[in-house]
Amino acid sequence: MNRVQDVHEHSEELRAAARHLGRRRFLTATGAAAALAFATQLPVAGSAAAAELDGRRVSEEPFTLGVASGDPLPGSVLLWTRLAPRPFEPGGGLPAERVSVHWELARDERFTRTVRRGRATAHPEFSHAVHVEVEHLESDREFFYRFRVGDWTSPVGRTRTAPAPWARNAGLKLAAVSCQAYHDGYFTAYRHLAREDVDVVFHLGDYLYEYGVNATGGARAYTDRTLPAVFDRETLTLDDYRLRYGLYKSDPDLRAAHAAHPFVVTWDDHETENNYAGGTPENSVPPEEFLLRRAAAYRAYWEHQPLRTSQRPQGPDMRLYRRLRFGRLAQFDILDTRQYRSDQAYGDGWQVPGPESENPARTMTGAAQERWLLDGWRESRSRWNVLPQQVVFAERRDRAGADFKLSMDSWDGYPASRQRLLAGAEAAGVENLMVLTGDVHVGYGLDIKADFRDPASRTVGTEIVATSISSGKDGADRPSNYDKLMQANPHLRFFNGRRGYVTVALGEETARADFRTVPYVTTQGAPVTTAASFVTEAGDPGLTPA
């Protein structure tokens, strides 16, 4: 079956599900959840009514997608795995039966000092994913964990709890990553990141891409394997998204990074569909059809990420924005700039700004998330207030002169929304604002200005943009638009177009950003180097070379 026919068939499945309920009933969380169940023939929530599969009957390795942990709290860790003996098949190679999974948490990698153990149920309704929230742990401690089903034992993962809220912790080292198109190259950067000494990894979006992956893995150009044809189409249904996560998480370098460090994840657009905005899709399809697709994408995202129960979606809605604190040193306000935003102005893309994009009613975050963020800043007592989010926050003109254009998909397309946040930060007395960003497949270091029209205006924060893991293929140290962007944006301190990640070491007096890059991803084995390092001082925002 060719690609066009395949996508058409999936669209018909979605349309049938939406028509079954009717548009008015669908456009509620309950209606969308019911439509999702109708489309997939699965219950909306995990159910103990399913028969139980004896773990001793699992005859193939079930931990093919590895293990992960996430969202560290002072007394709690979140542990994740998914049972999938055959992850490239619908259902993952298991029957539609629940499976008991034993888990163990220890102080040491050999598990001679076990501190917690228990049992969780892998429900078929959630693709046999397991999310274990382990409570009542010591703060600011390293732990190791593993899972067991029948005679099978998972790889060992390493995680940690956050410092206590009142702790005056002197340092924290994080990494930021984004954009990992499987078909654009290998995840070599993750292999290097797995060896880094960091406390936590922030994934800033585009964990997967909805685009098809051909039999040879696109730019990976496999000669030792052939990927199933099920991947060579756009993701539309719940099974599509589940299978695509199975493909991505089968990558050994990604699995190594997850096992080595706790992740804090947020999505951008490609986990659902390119450049969607709230309930508005990129393409012209009925809203109920798109929301059904969004419901499938959100559900598969939660199933495959180290997220807590409080993030579990209801139909096409999922509360992903949340707050984490690491002692008195840092507060992290993780944003969702896709689910609630206004549609892109002027039809999206790079456009001349004007009344439509500058309309004060436009929002990137939605009113509720904006209030939540500003309230959190007013209550913050942290040295650093860090904003992990998706798209470029600082102004980014494509050329010098009066005829410049701005990206309508970034905060430049929502300048009133950006200004409300900056005004709120100033009113709250936030002195050390740092924005972490992904999306653009390059590394940037930017000063955030009080007024981007005036280069001499105050610097009120810093923005660190993590390049992609693989998206954009090999890239270049100096992309073709390097000179134009550097000339047009005097607050742009660094620009590099290679693949990789960034680490940020937060201290009481300074924060240091190291931009780590690899020279190629279309073949394996690339080394990692530090392209540049920058420092910003507490109380004196702005980036200077280290």
Coordinates of C-alpha atoms in Angstrom, one line a residue:
M1 CA 0.0 0.0 0.0
N2 CA 1.4 3.4 -0.9
R3 CA 1.9 6.3 1.5
V4 CA -1.0 8.4 0.2
Q5 CA -3.5 5.5 0.4
D6 CA -2.3 4.6 3.9
V7 CA -2.6 8.2 5.3
H8 CA -6.1 8.4 3.7
E9 CA -7.2 5.2 5.4
H10 CA -6.1 6.5 8.8
S11 CA -7.8 9.8 8.2
E12 CA -11.0 7.9 7.5
E13 CA -10.7 6.0 10.8
L14 CA -10.4 9.3 12.6
R15 CA -13.3 10.8 10.8
A16 CA -15.5 7.8 11.6
A17 CA -14.7 8.1 15.3
A18 CA -15.4 11.8 15.3
R19 CA -18.7 11.4 13.4
H20 CA -19.7 8.6 15.7
L21 CA -19.9 11.0 18.6
G22 CA -20.8 14.2 16.8
R23 CA -18.9 17.5 16.9
R24 CA -20.7 19.1 19.8
R25 CA -20.3 16.2 22.1
F26 CA -16.7 15.6 21.0
L27 CA -15.5 19.1 21.9
T28 CA -15.3 18.2 25.6
A29 CA -12.6 16.3 27.4
T30 CA -15.1 13.5 28.1
G31 CA -16.3 13.3 24.5
A32 CA -12.8 13.3 23.1
A33 CA -11.7 10.5 25.6
A34 CA -14.7 8.5 24.5
A35 CA -13.9 9.1 20.9
L36 CA -10.3 7.9 21.5
A37 CA -11.7 4.7 23.1
F38 CA -14.0 4.2 20.1
A39 CA -11.2 4.7 17.6
T40 CA -8.8 2.3 19.3
Q41 CA -11.3 -0.2 20.8
L42 CA -9.7 0.3 24.2
P43 CA -11.0 1.5 27.5
V44 CA -10.2 5.1 28.3
A45 CA -8.4 4.2 31.6
G46 CA -6.5 1.3 33.0
S47 CA -8.8 -1.5 34.1
A48 CA -8.2 -4.3 36.5
A49 CA -10.9 -6.3 34.7
A50 CA -8.4 -7.5 32.1
A51 CA -7.1 -11.0 32.6
E52 CA -3.7 -11.3 34.2
L53 CA -0.7 -12.8 32.3
D54 CA 1.7 -14.8 34.4
G55 CA 5.1 -13.2 34.0
R56 CA 6.7 -16.6 33.7
R57 CA 5.0 -16.9 30.4
V58 CA 6.8 -13.9 28.9
S59 CA 9.2 -15.8 26.7
E60 CA 11.0 -12.8 25.1
E61 CA 13.0 -9.9 26.5
P62 CA 10.3 -7.4 27.6
F63 CA 12.5 -4.4 28.5
T64 CA 13.5 -3.6 24.9
L65 CA 12.7 0.1 25.5
G66 CA 14.8 0.5 28.6
V67 CA 14.1 2.3 31.8
A68 CA 13.7 6.0 32.7
S69 CA 13.1 8.2 35.7
G70 CA 11.8 11.8 35.9
D71 CA 10.5 14.8 37.7
P72 CA 12.7 14.5 40.9
L73 CA 11.1 15.8 44.1
P74 CA 12.8 16.1 47.5
G75 CA 11.2 12.9 48.8
S76 CA 10.1 11.1 45.7
V77 CA 11.3 9.7 42.4
L78 CA 9.2 8.6 39.3
L79 CA 10.3 5.3 37.7
W80 CA 9.2 4.2 34.2
T81 CA 9.4 1.3 31.9
R82 CA 7.2 -0.4 29.2
L83 CA 6.9 -4.0 28.5
A84 CA 7.3 -4.6 24.8
P85 CA 9.0 -7.9 23.6
R86 CA 8.3 -6.8 20.0
P87 CA 8.0 -3.0 20.0
F88 CA 7.7 -2.8 16.2
E89 CA 4.3 -4.6 16.4
P90 CA 1.0 -3.2 17.6
G91 CA 0.5 -4.3 21.2
G92 CA 4.3 -4.6 21.7
G93 CA 4.2 -8.4 21.4
L94 CA 2.0 -9.0 24.5
P95 CA -1.6 -10.1 24.7
A96 CA -4.2 -7.7 26.0
E97 CA -3.7 -8.8 29.6
R98 CA -2.3 -7.0 32.7
V99 CA 1.2 -8.0 33.9
S100 CA 2.6 -7.7 37.4
V101 CA 6.0 -5.9 37.4
H102 CA 8.3 -6.0 40.4
W103 CA 10.5 -2.9 41.0
E104 CA 13.4 -2.3 43.3
L105 CA 15.2 0.9 44.5
A106 CA 18.6 0.8 46.1
R107 CA 21.5 3.0 47.3
D108 CA 24.0 1.1 45.2
E109 CA 24.2 -0.3 41.7
R110 CA 24.6 -3.9 42.9
F111 CA 21.4 -3.7 45.0
T112 CA 23.0 -4.7 48.3
R113 CA 21.3 -1.8 50.1
T114 CA 17.7 -1.9 48.9
V115 CA 15.6 0.9 50.3
R116 CA 12.2 0.2 48.6
R117 CA 10.6 -2.5 46.6
G118 CA 7.1 -3.2 45.4
R119 CA 4.9 -4.3 42.6
A120 CA 3.1 -2.4 39.9
T121 CA 0.6 -3.4 37.2
A122 CA 1.3 -2.9 33.5
H123 CA -2.1 -2.4 31.9
P124 CA -2.7 -3.3 28.3
E125 CA -4.9 -0.1 28.1
F126 CA -1.7 1.9 28.6
S127 CA 0.4 -0.2 26.3
H128 CA 1.9 -2.0 29.3
A129 CA 3.7 1.1 30.5
V130 CA 4.6 1.4 34.2
H131 CA 4.8 4.6 36.1
V132 CA 6.0 4.0 39.7
E133 CA 6.0 7.0 42.2
V134 CA 8.3 6.1 45.1
E135 CA 7.6 8.3 48.1
H136 CA 9.2 9.0 51.5
L137 CA 12.8 9.0 50.4
E138 CA 15.7 11.0 51.7
S139 CA 16.2 14.2 49.8
D140 CA 19.3 15.0 47.6
R141 CA 20.3 11.3 47.3
E142 CA 21.4 9.1 44.4
F143 CA 19.5 5.9 43.9
F144 CA 19.5 2.9 41.5
Y145 CA 16.5 1.1 40.2
R146 CA 15.4 -1.9 38.2
F147 CA 12.3 -3.9 37.2
R148 CA 11.6 -7.6 37.0
V149 CA 9.0 -9.7 35.1
G150 CA 9.1 -13.5 35.4
D151 CA 12.8 -14.4 34.8
W152 CA 13.5 -11.1 33.1
T153 CA 15.4 -8.3 34.8
S154 CA 15.6 -4.8 33.3
P155 CA 18.8 -2.7 32.8
V156 CA 19.7 -0.7 35.9
G157 CA 18.8 3.0 36.0
R158 CA 20.3 5.8 38.1
T159 CA 18.2 8.6 39.5
R160 CA 18.2 11.0 42.4
T161 CA 15.9 13.0 44.6
A162 CA 15.9 16.8 44.7
P163 CA 17.3 18.8 47.6
A164 CA 14.9 19.8 50.4
P165 CA 13.0 23.1 49.7
W166 CA 15.0 24.9 52.4
A167 CA 18.4 23.4 51.6
R168 CA 21.1 25.9 50.7
N169 CA 22.6 23.7 48.0
A170 CA 25.7 25.3 46.4
G171 CA 25.5 23.8 43.0
L172 CA 23.4 22.0 40.4
K173 CA 24.4 20.8 36.9
L174 CA 21.7 20.3 34.3
A175 CA 21.7 19.3 30.6
A176 CA 19.2 20.5 28.0
V177 CA 18.3 18.6 24.8
S178 CA 15.8 18.8 22.0
C179 CA 14.7 17.7 18.6
Q180 CA 15.7 14.1 17.8
A181 CA 14.5 13.2 14.3
Y182 CA 15.3 9.5 13.9
H183 CA 15.4 9.8 10.2
D184 CA 18.0 12.6 10.3
G185 CA 20.7 10.7 12.0
Y186 CA 22.1 8.8 14.9
F187 CA 21.5 9.9 18.6
T188 CA 25.3 10.0 19.2
A189 CA 25.0 13.0 21.4
Y190 CA 23.0 11.0 23.9
R191 CA 25.8 8.4 24.2
H192 CA 28.1 11.3 25.3
L193 CA 25.4 12.8 27.6
A194 CA 25.0 9.5 29.3
R195 CA 28.6 9.8 30.5
E196 CA 28.3 13.4 31.7
D197 CA 28.1 14.2 35.4
V198 CA 24.7 16.0 35.5
D199 CA 21.9 16.0 38.0
V200 CA 19.0 16.2 35.6
V201 CA 18.2 16.5 31.9
F202 CA 15.6 18.8 30.5
H203 CA 14.0 17.6 27.2
L204 CA 12.6 20.7 25.5
G205 CA 10.4 19.1 22.9
D206 CA 10.3 17.2 19.6
Y207 CA 11.1 13.9 21.3
L208 CA 9.8 12.2 18.1
Y209 CA 8.6 13.3 14.7
E210 CA 5.3 12.4 13.0
Y211 CA 7.0 12.1 9.6
G212 CA 7.5 8.7 8.1
V213 CA 10.8 6.7 8.5
N214 CA 11.7 4.5 5.5
A215 CA 13.1 1.0 5.6
T216 CA 16.7 2.1 5.9
G217 CA 16.1 4.7 8.7
G218 CA 16.4 7.7 6.5
A219 CA 19.8 9.4 6.8
R220 CA 21.0 6.5 9.0
A221 CA 21.1 4.5 5.8
Y222 CA 21.0 1.1 7.5
T223 CA 22.6 -1.8 5.7
D224 CA 22.2 -4.3 8.6
R225 CA 18.5 -4.1 9.1
T226 CA 15.2 -3.3 7.4
L227 CA 12.6 -1.3 9.3
P228 CA 8.9 -2.4 8.9
A229 CA 6.8 -0.5 6.5
V230 CA 4.5 0.5 9.4
F231 CA 6.9 3.4 10.1
D232 CA 6.9 4.8 6.6
R233 CA 3.8 6.9 7.1
E234 CA 2.7 9.9 9.1
T235 CA 1.5 9.2 12.7
L236 CA -2.2 9.7 13.1
T237 CA -3.7 7.0 15.3
L238 CA -2.9 5.9 18.8
D239 CA -1.2 2.7 17.4
D240 CA 0.9 4.9 15.1
Y241 CA 2.2 7.0 17.9
R242 CA 2.9 4.0 20.1
L243 CA 4.8 2.3 17.4
R244 CA 6.8 5.4 16.7
Y245 CA 7.8 5.7 20.4
G246 CA 8.8 2.1 20.1
L247 CA 11.1 2.9 17.2
Y248 CA 12.7 5.9 18.9
K249 CA 13.1 4.3 22.3
S250 CA 14.8 1.2 20.7
D251 CA 17.8 3.5 20.0
P252 CA 20.6 2.4 22.4
D253 CA 22.0 5.9 22.9
L254 CA 18.7 7.3 23.9
R255 CA 18.1 4.4 26.3
A256 CA 21.6 4.9 27.8
A257 CA 20.9 8.6 28.5
H258 CA 17.5 7.8 30.2
A259 CA 19.1 5.1 32.3
A260 CA 21.9 7.5 33.4
H261 CA 19.9 10.6 34.4
P262 CA 16.4 11.6 35.5
F263 CA 14.6 13.5 32.7
V264 CA 12.2 16.4 32.9
V265 CA 10.2 16.5 29.7
T266 CA 8.0 18.8 27.9
W267 CA 6.7 18.6 24.3
D268 CA 6.7 21.0 21.3
D269 CA 4.8 20.4 18.1
H270 CA 6.1 17.2 16.4
E271 CA 5.0 14.9 19.2
T272 CA 1.6 15.6 17.6
E273 CA 1.8 17.6 14.4
N274 CA 4.1 20.2 12.9
N275 CA 3.4 23.8 14.1
Y276 CA -0.1 23.1 15.5
A277 CA -1.5 25.8 17.8
G278 CA -3.9 24.8 20.5
G279 CA -6.8 23.1 18.7
T280 CA -5.8 24.4 15.3
P281 CA -3.9 21.9 13.1
E282 CA -1.3 22.6 10.4
N283 CA -3.6 21.3 7.7
S284 CA -7.2 21.9 6.9
V285 CA -9.0 19.1 8.7
P286 CA -12.2 19.4 10.9
P287 CA -11.4 20.4 14.5
E288 CA -12.9 17.2 15.9
E289 CA -10.6 15.1 13.7
F290 CA -7.5 17.0 14.9
L291 CA -8.5 16.9 18.5
L292 CA -8.9 13.1 18.2
R293 CA -5.4 13.0 16.8
R294 CA -4.2 15.2 19.6
A295 CA -5.8 12.9 22.2
A296 CA -4.0 9.9 20.7
A297 CA -0.7 11.8 20.6
Y298 CA -1.0 13.0 24.2
R299 CA -1.9 9.6 25.5
A300 CA 1.0 7.9 23.8
Y301 CA 3.3 10.7 25.1
W302 CA 2.3 10.1 28.7
E303 CA 2.6 6.3 28.2
H304 CA 6.2 6.6 27.0
Q305 CA 7.6 9.3 29.3
P306 CA 8.7 9.4 32.9
L307 CA 5.7 11.5 34.0
R308 CA 3.6 11.3 37.1
T309 CA -0.1 10.4 37.4
S310 CA -1.0 14.0 37.7
Q311 CA 0.1 14.5 34.1
R312 CA -2.1 11.7 32.7
P313 CA -4.2 13.2 29.9
Q314 CA -8.0 13.4 29.7
G315 CA -8.9 13.1 26.1
P316 CA -7.2 15.9 24.1
D317 CA -6.1 17.8 27.3
M318 CA -3.0 17.2 29.4
R319 CA -1.7 19.4 32.2
L320 CA 2.0 19.4 31.3
Y321 CA 3.2 22.7 32.8
R322 CA 4.5 22.2 36.3
R323 CA 7.1 23.4 38.8
L324 CA 10.1 21.8 40.3
R325 CA 12.4 23.2 43.0
F326 CA 16.0 22.2 43.8
G327 CA 16.6 23.6 47.2
R328 CA 17.1 27.4 47.5
L329 CA 19.2 27.4 44.4
A330 CA 16.8 27.0 41.5
Q331 CA 13.1 27.0 40.7
F332 CA 12.1 25.4 37.3
D333 CA 8.8 26.4 35.8
I334 CA 8.3 24.0 32.9
L335 CA 6.0 25.5 30.2
D336 CA 3.7 24.2 27.5
T337 CA 3.7 26.6 24.6
R338 CA 1.6 24.4 22.2
Q339 CA -1.6 23.4 23.9
Y340 CA -3.0 26.8 24.8
R341 CA -1.4 29.2 22.2
S342 CA -3.3 31.5 19.8
D343 CA -2.9 30.5 16.1
Q344 CA 0.2 31.8 14.4
A345 CA -0.2 35.2 12.9
Y346 CA -0.1 35.9 9.2
G347 CA -0.3 32.2 8.3
D348 CA 2.8 31.2 10.2
G349 CA 6.4 31.3 8.9
W350 CA 8.8 34.3 8.8
Q351 CA 6.7 37.4 8.4
V352 CA 6.9 41.2 8.7
P353 CA 5.5 42.0 12.2
G354 CA 2.3 44.0 12.3
P355 CA -1.0 44.6 14.0
E356 CA -2.0 40.9 13.8
S357 CA 1.1 39.5 15.5
E358 CA 1.2 42.4 18.0
N359 CA -2.4 42.1 19.1
P360 CA -2.3 42.2 22.9
A361 CA -5.0 39.5 23.1
R362 CA -2.6 37.0 21.6
T363 CA -1.2 34.4 24.0
M364 CA 1.6 31.8 23.9
T365 CA 0.7 30.2 27.2
G366 CA -3.0 30.7 27.7
A367 CA -4.4 32.8 30.6
A368 CA -4.3 30.1 33.3
Q369 CA -0.7 29.0 32.7
E370 CA 0.4 32.7 32.5
R371 CA -1.2 33.4 35.9
W372 CA 0.3 30.2 37.4
L373 CA 3.8 31.3 36.2
L374 CA 3.6 34.9 37.5
D375 CA 2.2 33.6 40.8
G376 CA 5.1 31.2 41.1
W377 CA 7.6 33.9 40.5
R378 CA 6.1 36.1 43.2
E379 CA 6.4 33.3 45.7
S380 CA 9.9 32.2 44.5
R381 CA 12.8 32.5 47.0
S382 CA 15.3 30.8 44.6
R383 CA 18.6 32.2 43.5
W384 CA 17.9 31.2 39.8
N385 CA 14.5 31.1 38.2
V386 CA 14.8 28.9 35.1
L387 CA 12.1 28.6 32.4
P388 CA 12.4 25.3 30.4
Q389 CA 10.2 25.8 27.3
Q390 CA 10.1 25.2 23.6
V391 CA 10.6 28.1 21.2
V392 CA 13.0 31.0 20.9
F393 CA 12.1 33.7 23.5
A394 CA 14.3 36.6 22.6
E395 CA 13.7 38.6 19.5
R396 CA 15.4 37.2 16.4
R397 CA 15.4 39.3 13.3
D398 CA 16.3 37.5 10.0
R399 CA 18.3 40.5 8.7
A400 CA 19.4 44.0 9.6
G401 CA 17.4 47.0 8.4
A402 CA 13.8 48.1 8.5
D403 CA 12.5 45.3 6.3
F404 CA 13.3 42.5 8.8
K405 CA 11.0 39.5 9.4
L406 CA 10.3 37.5 12.5
S407 CA 9.3 33.9 13.1
M408 CA 5.6 33.8 13.8
D409 CA 6.0 30.3 15.5
S410 CA 8.3 31.7 18.2
W411 CA 7.7 34.3 20.9
D412 CA 8.3 36.9 18.2
G413 CA 4.9 36.1 17.0
Y414 CA 3.4 36.7 20.5
P415 CA 5.3 39.9 21.7
A416 CA 2.6 41.0 24.0
S417 CA 2.6 37.6 25.7
R418 CA 6.4 37.9 26.1
Q419 CA 6.2 41.4 27.5
R420 CA 3.6 40.3 30.1
L421 CA 6.0 37.7 31.3
L422 CA 9.0 40.1 31.5
A423 CA 6.9 42.6 33.3
G424 CA 5.7 39.9 35.7
A425 CA 9.3 38.8 36.4
E426 CA 10.3 42.4 37.1
A427 CA 7.3 43.0 39.4
A428 CA 8.2 39.8 41.3
G429 CA 11.8 40.8 41.8
V430 CA 13.2 38.0 39.7
E431 CA 16.9 39.0 39.2
N432 CA 18.3 35.8 37.7
L433 CA 16.0 34.7 34.9
M434 CA 17.2 32.0 32.6
V435 CA 15.2 30.6 29.7
L436 CA 16.0 27.2 28.3
T437 CA 14.9 26.6 24.7
G438 CA 14.9 24.0 21.9
D439 CA 13.1 23.8 18.5
V440 CA 15.5 25.6 16.1
H441 CA 18.2 22.9 15.6
V442 CA 21.0 25.3 16.5
G443 CA 22.7 26.5 19.6
Y444 CA 22.2 30.1 20.6
G445 CA 23.3 32.2 23.6
L446 CA 21.1 35.3 23.9
D447 CA 20.7 38.2 26.2
I448 CA 17.1 39.0 27.0
K449 CA 16.6 42.8 26.7
A450 CA 14.0 45.0 28.3
D451 CA 13.4 46.5 24.9
F452 CA 14.7 44.7 21.9
R453 CA 14.2 47.8 19.7
D454 CA 16.9 49.4 21.8
P455 CA 20.2 47.5 22.0
A456 CA 21.3 49.7 24.8
S457 CA 18.3 48.8 27.0
R458 CA 18.8 46.8 30.2
T459 CA 19.6 43.1 30.0
V460 CA 17.0 41.3 32.1
G461 CA 17.8 37.7 31.6
T462 CA 19.7 35.1 29.6
E463 CA 18.5 32.5 27.1
I464 CA 20.3 29.3 26.4
V465 CA 19.1 27.5 23.3
A466 CA 20.0 23.8 23.0
T467 CA 20.7 22.5 19.5
S468 CA 19.1 19.3 18.2
I469 CA 20.2 15.8 19.0
S470 CA 19.9 14.8 15.3
S471 CA 17.3 17.0 13.5
G472 CA 18.8 18.9 10.6
K473 CA 21.4 16.1 10.0
D474 CA 25.1 17.0 10.4
G475 CA 24.7 20.8 10.4
A476 CA 27.6 23.3 10.3
D477 CA 29.5 25.4 12.7
R478 CA 28.5 28.5 10.8
P479 CA 25.1 28.0 9.1
S480 CA 24.4 30.0 5.9
N481 CA 22.5 32.7 7.8
Y482 CA 25.2 33.2 10.5
D483 CA 26.4 36.6 9.4
K484 CA 22.9 38.0 8.8
L485 CA 21.6 36.9 12.2
M486 CA 24.7 38.0 14.2
Q487 CA 24.5 41.4 12.5
A488 CA 20.8 41.9 13.0
N489 CA 20.7 40.8 16.6
P490 CA 23.4 42.4 18.8
H491 CA 22.0 40.5 21.8
L492 CA 22.9 37.2 20.1
R493 CA 26.2 36.2 21.8
F494 CA 26.6 32.7 20.3
F495 CA 25.4 30.8 17.2
N496 CA 26.4 27.3 16.2
G497 CA 24.7 24.9 13.9
R498 CA 26.1 21.5 14.9
R499 CA 24.1 18.8 16.7
G500 CA 24.6 18.1 20.4
Y501 CA 23.3 19.4 23.8
V502 CA 24.1 22.1 26.4
T503 CA 25.1 21.7 30.0
V504 CA 24.5 24.5 32.6
A505 CA 26.2 24.5 36.0
L506 CA 24.3 26.7 38.4
G507 CA 26.1 28.1 41.4
E508 CA 25.4 30.8 44.1
E509 CA 27.4 33.4 42.2
T510 CA 27.5 32.3 38.5
A511 CA 26.0 30.0 35.9
R512 CA 28.1 28.5 33.3
A513 CA 26.8 27.1 29.9
D514 CA 28.9 24.7 27.9
F515 CA 27.7 24.1 24.3
R516 CA 28.6 20.5 23.5
T517 CA 28.6 19.5 19.9
V518 CA 29.4 16.5 17.6
P519 CA 30.7 17.0 14.0
Y520 CA 28.3 14.5 12.4
V521 CA 25.3 12.3 13.0
T522 CA 24.7 10.7 9.7
T523 CA 27.3 8.1 10.6
Q524 CA 28.1 6.7 14.0
G525 CA 31.0 7.3 16.4
A526 CA 31.3 11.1 16.3
P527 CA 33.4 12.6 19.2
V528 CA 32.0 15.4 21.4
T529 CA 33.7 18.8 21.9
T530 CA 32.8 22.0 23.7
A531 CA 32.1 24.6 21.0
A532 CA 31.9 27.5 23.4
S533 CA 31.4 28.3 27.1
F534 CA 29.6 31.3 28.6
V535 CA 29.1 32.6 32.1
T536 CA 26.4 34.8 33.6
E537 CA 26.7 36.3 37.0
A538 CA 24.0 36.3 39.6
G539 CA 22.5 39.8 39.8
D540 CA 24.1 40.8 36.5
P541 CA 22.3 39.1 33.7
G542 CA 23.9 38.7 30.3
L543 CA 26.4 36.2 28.8
T544 CA 30.2 36.7 28.7
P545 CA 32.7 34.1 27.2
A546 CA 34.1 31.9 29.9

